Tab-separated table of C-alpha atoms in Angstrom:
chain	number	residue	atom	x	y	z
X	1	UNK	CA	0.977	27.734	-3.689
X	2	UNK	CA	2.862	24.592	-2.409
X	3	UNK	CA	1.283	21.201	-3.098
X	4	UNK	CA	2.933	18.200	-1.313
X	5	UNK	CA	2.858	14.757	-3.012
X	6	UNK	CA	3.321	11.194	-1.562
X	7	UNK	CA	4.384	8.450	-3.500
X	8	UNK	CA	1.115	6.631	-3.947
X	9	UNK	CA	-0.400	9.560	-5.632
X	10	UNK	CA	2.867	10.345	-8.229
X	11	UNK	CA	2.607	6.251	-8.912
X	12	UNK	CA	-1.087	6.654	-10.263
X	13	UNK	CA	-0.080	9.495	-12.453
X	14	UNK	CA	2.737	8.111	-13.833
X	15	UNK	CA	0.833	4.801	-14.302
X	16	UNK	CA	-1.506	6.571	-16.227
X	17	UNK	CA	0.788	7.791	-18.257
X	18	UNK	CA	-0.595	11.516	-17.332
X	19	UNK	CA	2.455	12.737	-15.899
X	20	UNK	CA	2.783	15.458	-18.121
X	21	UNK	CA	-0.668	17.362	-16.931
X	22	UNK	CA	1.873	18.177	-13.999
X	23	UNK	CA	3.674	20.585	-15.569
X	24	UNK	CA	1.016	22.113	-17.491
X	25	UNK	CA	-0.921	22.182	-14.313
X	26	UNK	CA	1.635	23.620	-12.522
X	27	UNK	CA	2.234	26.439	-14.737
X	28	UNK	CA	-1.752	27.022	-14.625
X	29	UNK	CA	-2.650	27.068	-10.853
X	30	UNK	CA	1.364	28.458	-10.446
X	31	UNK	CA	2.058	26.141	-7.880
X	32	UNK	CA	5.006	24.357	-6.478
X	33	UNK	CA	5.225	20.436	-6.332
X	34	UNK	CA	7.006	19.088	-3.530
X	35	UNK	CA	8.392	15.712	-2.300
X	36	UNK	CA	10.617	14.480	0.370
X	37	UNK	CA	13.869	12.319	-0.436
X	38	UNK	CA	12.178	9.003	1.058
X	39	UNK	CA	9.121	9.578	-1.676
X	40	UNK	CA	12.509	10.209	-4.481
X	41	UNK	CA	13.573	7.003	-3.382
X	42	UNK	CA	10.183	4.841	-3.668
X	43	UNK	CA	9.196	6.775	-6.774
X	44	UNK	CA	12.513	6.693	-8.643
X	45	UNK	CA	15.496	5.334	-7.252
X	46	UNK	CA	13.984	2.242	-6.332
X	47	UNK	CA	12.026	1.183	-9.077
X	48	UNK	CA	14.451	2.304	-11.950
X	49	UNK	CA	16.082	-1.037	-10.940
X	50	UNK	CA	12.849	-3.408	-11.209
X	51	UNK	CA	12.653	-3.665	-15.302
X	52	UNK	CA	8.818	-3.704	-14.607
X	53	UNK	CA	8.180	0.065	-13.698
X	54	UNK	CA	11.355	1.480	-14.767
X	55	UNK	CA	9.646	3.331	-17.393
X	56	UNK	CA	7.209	4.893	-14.336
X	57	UNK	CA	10.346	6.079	-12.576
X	58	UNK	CA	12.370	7.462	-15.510
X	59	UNK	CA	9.067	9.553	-16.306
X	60	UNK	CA	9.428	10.977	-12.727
X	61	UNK	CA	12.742	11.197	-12.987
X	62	UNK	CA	12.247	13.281	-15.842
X	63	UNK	CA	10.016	15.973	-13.825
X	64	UNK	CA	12.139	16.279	-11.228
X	65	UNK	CA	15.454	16.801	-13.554
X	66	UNK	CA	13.053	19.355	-15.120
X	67	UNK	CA	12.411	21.128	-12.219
X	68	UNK	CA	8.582	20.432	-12.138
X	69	UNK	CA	9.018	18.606	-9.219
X	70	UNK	CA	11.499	19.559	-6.240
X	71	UNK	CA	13.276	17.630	-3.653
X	72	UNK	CA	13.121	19.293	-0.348
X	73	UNK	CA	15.193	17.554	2.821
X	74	UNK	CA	13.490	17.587	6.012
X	75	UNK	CA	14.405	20.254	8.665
X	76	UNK	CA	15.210	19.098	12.141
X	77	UNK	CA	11.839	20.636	13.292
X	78	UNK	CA	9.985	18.447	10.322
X	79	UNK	CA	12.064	15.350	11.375
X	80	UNK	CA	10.709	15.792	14.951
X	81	UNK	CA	7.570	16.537	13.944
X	82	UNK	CA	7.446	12.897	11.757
X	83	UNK	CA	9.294	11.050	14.294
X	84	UNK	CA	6.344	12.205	16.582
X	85	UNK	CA	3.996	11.600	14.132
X	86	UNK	CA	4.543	8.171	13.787
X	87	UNK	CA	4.672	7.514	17.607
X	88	UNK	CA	1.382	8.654	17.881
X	89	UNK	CA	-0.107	7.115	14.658
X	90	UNK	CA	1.442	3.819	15.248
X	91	UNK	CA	0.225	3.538	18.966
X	92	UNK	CA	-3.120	4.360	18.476
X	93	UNK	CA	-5.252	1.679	17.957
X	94	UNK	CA	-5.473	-1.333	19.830
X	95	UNK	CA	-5.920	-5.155	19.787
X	96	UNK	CA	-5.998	-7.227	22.737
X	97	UNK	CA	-3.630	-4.073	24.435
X	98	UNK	CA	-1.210	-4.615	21.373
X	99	UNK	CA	-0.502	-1.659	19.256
X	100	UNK	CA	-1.180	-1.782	15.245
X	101	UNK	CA	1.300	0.193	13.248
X	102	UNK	CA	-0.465	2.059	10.672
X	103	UNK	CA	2.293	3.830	8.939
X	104	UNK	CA	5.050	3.945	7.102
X	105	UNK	CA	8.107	6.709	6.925
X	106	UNK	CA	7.447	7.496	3.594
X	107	UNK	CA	3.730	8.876	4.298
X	108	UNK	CA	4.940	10.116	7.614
X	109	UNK	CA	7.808	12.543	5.499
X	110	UNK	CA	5.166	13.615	3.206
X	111	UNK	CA	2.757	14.857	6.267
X	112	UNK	CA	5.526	16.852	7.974
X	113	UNK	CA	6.567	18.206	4.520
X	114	UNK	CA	3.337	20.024	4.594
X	115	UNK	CA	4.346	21.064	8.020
X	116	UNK	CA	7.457	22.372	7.209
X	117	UNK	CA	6.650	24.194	4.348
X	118	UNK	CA	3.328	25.238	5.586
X	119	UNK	CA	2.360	23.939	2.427
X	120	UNK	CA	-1.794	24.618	1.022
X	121	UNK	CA	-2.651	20.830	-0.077
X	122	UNK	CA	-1.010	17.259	-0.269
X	123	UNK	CA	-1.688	14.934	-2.674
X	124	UNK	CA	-2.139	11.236	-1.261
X	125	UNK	CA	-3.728	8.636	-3.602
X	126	UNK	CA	-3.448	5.834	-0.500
X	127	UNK	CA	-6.602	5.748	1.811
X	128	UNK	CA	-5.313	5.523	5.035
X	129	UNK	CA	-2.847	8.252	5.442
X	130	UNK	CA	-5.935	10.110	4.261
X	131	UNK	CA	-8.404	8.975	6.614
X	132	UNK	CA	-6.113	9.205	9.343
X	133	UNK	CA	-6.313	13.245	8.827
X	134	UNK	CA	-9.210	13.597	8.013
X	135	UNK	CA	-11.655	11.448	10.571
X	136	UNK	CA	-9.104	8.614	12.282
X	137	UNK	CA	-12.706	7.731	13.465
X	138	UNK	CA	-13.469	5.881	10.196
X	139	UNK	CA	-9.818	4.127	10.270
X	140	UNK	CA	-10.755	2.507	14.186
X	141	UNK	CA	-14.508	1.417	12.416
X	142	UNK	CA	-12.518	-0.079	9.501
X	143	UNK	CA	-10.489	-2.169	11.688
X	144	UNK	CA	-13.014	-3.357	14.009
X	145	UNK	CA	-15.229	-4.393	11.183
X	146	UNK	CA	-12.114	-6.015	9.160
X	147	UNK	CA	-10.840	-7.625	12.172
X	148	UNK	CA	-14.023	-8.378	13.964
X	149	UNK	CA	-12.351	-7.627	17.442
X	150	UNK	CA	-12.717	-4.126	19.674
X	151	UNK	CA	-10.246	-1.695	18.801
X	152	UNK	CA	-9.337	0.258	21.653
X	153	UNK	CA	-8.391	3.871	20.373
X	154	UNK	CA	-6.223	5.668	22.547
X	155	UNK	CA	-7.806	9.026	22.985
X	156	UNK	CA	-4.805	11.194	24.140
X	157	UNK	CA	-2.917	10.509	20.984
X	158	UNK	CA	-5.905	10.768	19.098
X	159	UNK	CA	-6.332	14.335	20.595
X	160	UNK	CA	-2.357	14.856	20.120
X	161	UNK	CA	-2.768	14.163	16.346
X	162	UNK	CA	-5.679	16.412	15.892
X	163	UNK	CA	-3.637	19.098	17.224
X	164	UNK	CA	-0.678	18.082	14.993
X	165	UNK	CA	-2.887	18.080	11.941
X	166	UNK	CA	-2.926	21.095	9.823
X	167	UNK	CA	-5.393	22.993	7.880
X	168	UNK	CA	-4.544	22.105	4.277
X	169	UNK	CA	-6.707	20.263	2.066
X	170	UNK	CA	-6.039	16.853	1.033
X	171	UNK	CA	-6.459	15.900	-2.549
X	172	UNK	CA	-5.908	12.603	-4.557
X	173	UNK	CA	-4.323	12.516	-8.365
X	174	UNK	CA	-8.049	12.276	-9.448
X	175	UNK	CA	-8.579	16.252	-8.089
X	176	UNK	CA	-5.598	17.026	-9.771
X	177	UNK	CA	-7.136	15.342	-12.875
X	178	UNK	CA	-10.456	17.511	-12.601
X	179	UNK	CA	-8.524	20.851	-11.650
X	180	UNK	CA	-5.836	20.265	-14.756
X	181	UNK	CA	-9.410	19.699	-17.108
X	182	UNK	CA	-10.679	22.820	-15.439
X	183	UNK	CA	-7.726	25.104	-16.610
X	184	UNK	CA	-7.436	22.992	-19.990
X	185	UNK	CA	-4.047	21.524	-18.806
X	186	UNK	CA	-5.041	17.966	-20.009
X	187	UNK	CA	-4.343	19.610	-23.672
X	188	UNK	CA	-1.402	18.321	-25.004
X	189	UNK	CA	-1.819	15.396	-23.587
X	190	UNK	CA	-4.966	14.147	-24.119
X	191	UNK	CA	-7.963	15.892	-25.429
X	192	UNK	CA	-9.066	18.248	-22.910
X	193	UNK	CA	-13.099	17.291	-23.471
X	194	UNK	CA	-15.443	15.260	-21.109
X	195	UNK	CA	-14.818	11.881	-22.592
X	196	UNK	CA	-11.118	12.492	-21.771
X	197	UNK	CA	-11.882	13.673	-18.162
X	198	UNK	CA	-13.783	10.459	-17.510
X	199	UNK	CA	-11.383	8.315	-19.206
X	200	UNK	CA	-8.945	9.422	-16.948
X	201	UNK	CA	-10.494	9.310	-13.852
X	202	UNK	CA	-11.106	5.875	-14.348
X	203	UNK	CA	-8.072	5.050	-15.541
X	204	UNK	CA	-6.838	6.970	-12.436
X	205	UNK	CA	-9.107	4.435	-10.419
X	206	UNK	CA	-7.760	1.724	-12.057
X	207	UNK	CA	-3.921	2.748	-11.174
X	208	UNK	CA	-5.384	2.754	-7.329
X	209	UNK	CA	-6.242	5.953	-6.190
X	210	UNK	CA	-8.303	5.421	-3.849
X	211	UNK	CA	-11.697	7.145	-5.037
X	212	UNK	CA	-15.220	4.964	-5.783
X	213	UNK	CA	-16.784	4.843	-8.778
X	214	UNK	CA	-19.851	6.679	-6.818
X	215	UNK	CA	-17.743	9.513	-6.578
X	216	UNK	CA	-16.343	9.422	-10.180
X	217	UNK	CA	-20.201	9.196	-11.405
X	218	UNK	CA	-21.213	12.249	-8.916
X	219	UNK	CA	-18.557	14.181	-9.913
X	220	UNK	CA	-19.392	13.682	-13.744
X	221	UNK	CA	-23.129	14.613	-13.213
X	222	UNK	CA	-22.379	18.477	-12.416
X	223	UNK	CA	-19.381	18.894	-15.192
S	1	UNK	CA	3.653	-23.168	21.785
S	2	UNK	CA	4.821	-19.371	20.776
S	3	UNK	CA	2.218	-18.248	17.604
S	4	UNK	CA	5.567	-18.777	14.573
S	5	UNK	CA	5.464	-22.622	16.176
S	6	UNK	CA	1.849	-22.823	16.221
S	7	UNK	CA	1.452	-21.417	12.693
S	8	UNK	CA	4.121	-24.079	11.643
S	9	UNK	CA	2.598	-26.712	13.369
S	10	UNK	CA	-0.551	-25.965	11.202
S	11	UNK	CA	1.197	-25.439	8.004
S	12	UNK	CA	3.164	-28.302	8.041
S	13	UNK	CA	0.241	-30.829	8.921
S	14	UNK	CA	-2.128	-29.126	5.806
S	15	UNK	CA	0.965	-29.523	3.557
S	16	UNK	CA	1.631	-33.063	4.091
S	17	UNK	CA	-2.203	-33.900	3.256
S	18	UNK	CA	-2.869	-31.516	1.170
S	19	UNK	CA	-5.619	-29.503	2.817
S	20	UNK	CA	-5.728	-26.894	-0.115
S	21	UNK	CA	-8.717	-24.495	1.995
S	22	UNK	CA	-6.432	-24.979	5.467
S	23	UNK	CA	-3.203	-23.439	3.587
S	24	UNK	CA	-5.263	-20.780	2.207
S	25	UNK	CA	-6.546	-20.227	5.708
S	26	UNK	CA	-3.150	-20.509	7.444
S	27	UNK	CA	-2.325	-17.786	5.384
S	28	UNK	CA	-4.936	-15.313	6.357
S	29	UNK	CA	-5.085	-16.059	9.734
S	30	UNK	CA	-0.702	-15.737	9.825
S	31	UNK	CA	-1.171	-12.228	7.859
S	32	UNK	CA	-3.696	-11.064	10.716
S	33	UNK	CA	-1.076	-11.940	13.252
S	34	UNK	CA	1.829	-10.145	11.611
S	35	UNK	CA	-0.521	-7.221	10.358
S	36	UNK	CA	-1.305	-6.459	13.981
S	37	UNK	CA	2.106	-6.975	15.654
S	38	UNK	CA	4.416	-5.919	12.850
S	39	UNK	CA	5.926	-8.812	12.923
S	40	UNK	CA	7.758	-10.117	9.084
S	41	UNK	CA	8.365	-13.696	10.473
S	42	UNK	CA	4.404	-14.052	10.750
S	43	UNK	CA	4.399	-11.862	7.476
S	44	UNK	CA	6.968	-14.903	5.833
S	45	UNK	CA	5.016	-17.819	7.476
S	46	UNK	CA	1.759	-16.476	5.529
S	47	UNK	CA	3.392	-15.760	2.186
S	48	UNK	CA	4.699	-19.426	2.268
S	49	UNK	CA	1.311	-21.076	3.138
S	50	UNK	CA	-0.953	-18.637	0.660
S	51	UNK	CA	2.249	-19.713	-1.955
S	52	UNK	CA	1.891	-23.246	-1.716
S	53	UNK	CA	-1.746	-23.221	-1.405
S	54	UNK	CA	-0.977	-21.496	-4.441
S	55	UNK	CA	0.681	-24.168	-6.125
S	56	UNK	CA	-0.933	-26.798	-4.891
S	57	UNK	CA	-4.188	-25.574	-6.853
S	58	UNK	CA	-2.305	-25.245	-10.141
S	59	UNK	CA	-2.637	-29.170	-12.509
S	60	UNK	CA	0.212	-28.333	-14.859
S	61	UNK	CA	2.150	-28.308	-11.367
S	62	UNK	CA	0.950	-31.105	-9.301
S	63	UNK	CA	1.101	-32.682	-12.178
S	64	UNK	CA	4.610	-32.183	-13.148
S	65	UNK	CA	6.805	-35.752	-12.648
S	66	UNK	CA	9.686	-33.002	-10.237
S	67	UNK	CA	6.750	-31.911	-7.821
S	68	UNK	CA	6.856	-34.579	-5.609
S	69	UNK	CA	10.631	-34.011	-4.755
S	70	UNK	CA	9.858	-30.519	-4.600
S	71	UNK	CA	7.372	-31.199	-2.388
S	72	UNK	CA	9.933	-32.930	0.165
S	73	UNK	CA	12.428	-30.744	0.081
S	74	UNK	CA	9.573	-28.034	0.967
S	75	UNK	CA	8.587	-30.571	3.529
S	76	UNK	CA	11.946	-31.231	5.383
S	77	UNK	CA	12.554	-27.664	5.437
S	78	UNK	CA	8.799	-26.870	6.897
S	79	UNK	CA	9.591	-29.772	9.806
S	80	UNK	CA	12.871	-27.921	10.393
S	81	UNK	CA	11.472	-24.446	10.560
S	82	UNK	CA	8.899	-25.806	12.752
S	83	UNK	CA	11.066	-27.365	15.071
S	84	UNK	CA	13.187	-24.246	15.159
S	85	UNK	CA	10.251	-22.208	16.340
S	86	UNK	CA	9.672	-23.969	19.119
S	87	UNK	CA	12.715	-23.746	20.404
S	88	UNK	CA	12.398	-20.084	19.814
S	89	UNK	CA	15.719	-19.983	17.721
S	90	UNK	CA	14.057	-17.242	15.779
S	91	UNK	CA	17.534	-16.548	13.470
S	92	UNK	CA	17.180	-20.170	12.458
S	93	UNK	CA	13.746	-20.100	11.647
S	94	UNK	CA	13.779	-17.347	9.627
S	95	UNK	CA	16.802	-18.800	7.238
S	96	UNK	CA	14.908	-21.733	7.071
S	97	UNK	CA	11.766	-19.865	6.143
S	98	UNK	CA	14.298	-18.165	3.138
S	99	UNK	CA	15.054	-22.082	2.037
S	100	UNK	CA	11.314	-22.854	1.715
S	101	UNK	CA	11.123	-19.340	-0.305
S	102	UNK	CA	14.014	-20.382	-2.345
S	103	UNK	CA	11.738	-24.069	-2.823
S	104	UNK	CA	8.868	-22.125	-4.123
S	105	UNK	CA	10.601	-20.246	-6.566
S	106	UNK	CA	12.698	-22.377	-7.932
S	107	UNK	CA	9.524	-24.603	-8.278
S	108	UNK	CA	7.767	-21.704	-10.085
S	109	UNK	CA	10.920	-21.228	-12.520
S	110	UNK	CA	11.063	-24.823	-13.283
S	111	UNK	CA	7.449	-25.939	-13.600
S	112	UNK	CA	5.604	-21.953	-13.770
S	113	UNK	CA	3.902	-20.473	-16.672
S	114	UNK	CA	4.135	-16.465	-15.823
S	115	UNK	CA	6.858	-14.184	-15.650
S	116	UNK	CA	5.482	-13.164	-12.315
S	117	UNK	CA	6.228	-15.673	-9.404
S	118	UNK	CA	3.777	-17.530	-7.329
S	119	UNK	CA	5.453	-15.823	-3.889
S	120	UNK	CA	5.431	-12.572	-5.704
S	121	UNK	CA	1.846	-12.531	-6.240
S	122	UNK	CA	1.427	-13.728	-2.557
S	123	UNK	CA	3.433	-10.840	-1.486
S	124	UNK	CA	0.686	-8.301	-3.372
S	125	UNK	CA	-1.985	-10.096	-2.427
S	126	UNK	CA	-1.471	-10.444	0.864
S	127	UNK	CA	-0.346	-6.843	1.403
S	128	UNK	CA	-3.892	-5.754	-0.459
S	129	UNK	CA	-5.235	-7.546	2.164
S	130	UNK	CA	-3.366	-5.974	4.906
S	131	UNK	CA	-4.291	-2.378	3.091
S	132	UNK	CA	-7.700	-3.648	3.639
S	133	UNK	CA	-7.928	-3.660	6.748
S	134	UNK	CA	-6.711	-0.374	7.345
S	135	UNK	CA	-2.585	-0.162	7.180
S	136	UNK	CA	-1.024	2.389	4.999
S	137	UNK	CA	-0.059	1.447	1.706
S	138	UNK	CA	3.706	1.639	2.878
S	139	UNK	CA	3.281	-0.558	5.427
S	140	UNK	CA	1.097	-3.104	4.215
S	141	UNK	CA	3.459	-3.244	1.040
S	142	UNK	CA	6.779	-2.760	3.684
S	143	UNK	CA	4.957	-5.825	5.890
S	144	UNK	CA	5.195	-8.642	2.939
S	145	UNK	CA	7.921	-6.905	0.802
S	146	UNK	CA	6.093	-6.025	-1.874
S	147	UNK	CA	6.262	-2.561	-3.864
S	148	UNK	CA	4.249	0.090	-3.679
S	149	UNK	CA	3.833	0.125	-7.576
S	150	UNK	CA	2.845	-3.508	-7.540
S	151	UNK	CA	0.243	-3.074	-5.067
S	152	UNK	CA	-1.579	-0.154	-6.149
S	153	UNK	CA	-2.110	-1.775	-9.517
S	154	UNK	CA	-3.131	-4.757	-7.622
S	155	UNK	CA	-5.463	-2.523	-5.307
S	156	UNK	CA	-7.098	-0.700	-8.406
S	157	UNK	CA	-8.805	-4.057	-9.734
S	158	UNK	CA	-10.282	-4.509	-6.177
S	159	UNK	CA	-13.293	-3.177	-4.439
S	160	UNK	CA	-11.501	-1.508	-1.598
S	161	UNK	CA	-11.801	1.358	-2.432
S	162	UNK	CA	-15.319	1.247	-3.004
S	163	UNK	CA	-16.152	1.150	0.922
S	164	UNK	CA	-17.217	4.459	1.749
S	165	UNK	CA	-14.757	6.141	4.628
S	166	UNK	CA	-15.415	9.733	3.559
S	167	UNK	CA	-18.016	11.857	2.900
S	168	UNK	CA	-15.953	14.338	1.126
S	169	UNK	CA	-16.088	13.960	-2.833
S	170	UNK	CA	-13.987	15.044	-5.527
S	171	UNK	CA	-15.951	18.485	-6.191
S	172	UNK	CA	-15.578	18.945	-2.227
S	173	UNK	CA	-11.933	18.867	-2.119
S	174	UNK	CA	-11.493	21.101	-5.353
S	175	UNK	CA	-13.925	23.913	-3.461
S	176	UNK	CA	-11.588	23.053	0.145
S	177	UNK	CA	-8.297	23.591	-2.376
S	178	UNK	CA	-10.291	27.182	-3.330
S	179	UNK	CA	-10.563	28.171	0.040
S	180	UNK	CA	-7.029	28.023	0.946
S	181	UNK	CA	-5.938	29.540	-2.371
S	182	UNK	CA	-8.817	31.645	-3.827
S	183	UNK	CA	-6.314	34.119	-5.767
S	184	UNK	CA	-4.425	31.589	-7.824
S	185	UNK	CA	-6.990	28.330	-8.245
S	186	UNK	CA	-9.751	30.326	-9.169
């Protein structure tokens, strides 16, 4: 199985300090962990210079030098596929006839990773890359309550992005979280017990993935 | 008057007074603007006015016996900007915007209390905002130059994501993630 990650989701982890369930869950589900070289870049290359989150990208580093996490380049078909991608995303929703850009390359590369590698899940912590799979509905109701104005959606790239949009599932670092605790791959790191699983959920939360605490409590109720 | 001019005009006028609510406002309304045309001179306009709003909020600075030449050099450089704008010498405006950046910061080093700077935490706040209403975090954090990092942290100690967009919960996706790999997950 091939699981794709964007950068939001692999800064939660790290900030979390959970980066080593990766491995463990890896090894358990006996999956593949993919990202692009624009996600390398925002998750390590970049921030090993700011002193702040150094630490955060030398842990990453760290995965990826151990092989836990691969680098995959583009292929010209992917790099199509994001440049179109983005077009379609970024012209979709309208103010006063003006187009709002929604997106940004490094979300765009993760998405046509999937593509590309025909990949079963991606891992995306932020909410609108998400939502914009998922129900781009929910993203044009956002907007016009957020901006109080009428968003005009335009409906033929709306229908071009559904039919871009593959079946994989999309999962945030706190579903990694509950399938690591599932095969006992929080061991090692943390206790792998209840308490721990809600600890680091929350603390998940708390790093910004972008889950309520609704969902956190419902999920807690059946484990 | 194009909107950077306008924005200026604005800024400039609630500066001089101070009109600490107008510079906070300024600043919203500028973010709105460059949120929905991309555009990073609106983007530096409402960094600068949520900034000094910023500072001009904070006693140990307006306080401080080097604020009130800070405050004019901020000033001249706001008038000058301004000016710029309305000529539409964009390349202008923008270095002058840098000068007024360069003002703040100095301002923060010299008179400041935190390690982080007063236009940094504009930068995250204002690209939470922006996230808000619905760009990615990339762009919202690409839009005021922020970092991704920064603003999640930020973003986690917020309610955003408590606004329900999805119906599908965290036992949900675990059963979809199943479905497409029943043999190994399960």
């Amino acid at each position: 199985m091939r699981i794709v990650f964007d950068a939001s989701s692999l800064i939660s982890v790290s900030q979390t300090c959970l980066v080593r369930i990766l491995p463990a869950l890896k090894e358990a589900v006996n999956a593949e962990f993919v990202i692009g070289p624009v996600v390398f870049n925002e998750i390590v290359s970049r921030p090993l210079n700011i002193k702040r989150f150094q630490l955060n990208a030398v842990r990453l580093d760290t995965l990826v030098k151990q092989g836990h996490l691969t680098v995959q380049e583009l292929d010209s078909e992917a790099t199509a596929f994001s440049q179109k991608m983005g077009e379609l995303a970024n012209n979709l929703f309208f103010i006063k006839n003006k187009p709002i850009r929604i997106m940004q390359q490094g979300e765009l590369e993760a998405l046509a990773l999937v593509k590309q590698l025909n990949a079963e899940a991606i891992v995306v912590d932020e909410r609108t890359a998400r939502t914009l799979v998922e129900k781009p509905s929910a993203l044009n109701s956002l907007m016009g309550r957020k901006y109080r104005k009428n968003i005009k959606e335009n409906m033929e790239n709306s229908r071009e992005l559904k039919k871009m949009f593959f079946d994989c599932a999309v999962l945030r670092s706190v579903e990694l979280i509950a399938l690591a605790f599932e095969k006992n791959a929080l061991a090692g790191q943390i206790e792998n017990n209840k308490r721990a699983l809600e600890a680091a959920l929350y603390a998940a939360k708390f790093s910004g993935c972008a889950v309520s605490f609704a969902e956190i409590q419902n999920f807690l109720r059946g484990v | 008057m194009n909107q950077e001019a306008k924005f200026l005009e604005e800024l400039k006028k609630a500066f001089a007074k101070p009109e600490i609510v107008a510079l906070k406002k300024i600043g919203n309304n500028a973010l709105h603007s460059a949120a929905l045309e991309n555009n990073r001179l609106l983007a530096k306009i409402a960094l600068i006015s949520y900034s000094l709003y910023k500072l001009s909020t904070k006693e140990h600075i307006v306080r401080n016996r080097n604020w009130n030449s800070a405050r004019k050099a901020i000033f001249k450089n706001l008038e000058n900007a301004f000016r710029q704008a309305r000529e539409k010498k964009f390349l202008q405006v923008e270095k002058q915007l840098q000068l007024i950046i360069d003002n703040v910061v100095q301002t923060d080093r010299d008179m400041g209390y935190f390690l982080t700077n007063t236009f940094d935490k504009a930068k995250i706040k204002l690209a939470s905002t922006a996230y808000a209403f619905g760009l990615s975090l990339g762009q919202a954090a690409e839009l005021t130059g922020t970092t991704k990092e920064q603003l999640l942290e930020y973003i986690g100690n917020t309610v955003i994501h408590e606004e329900k967009l999805s119906e599908i919960g965290i036992k949900k996706r675990l059963e979809l993630l199943r479905k497409k790999n029943r043999a190994v997950i399960e």
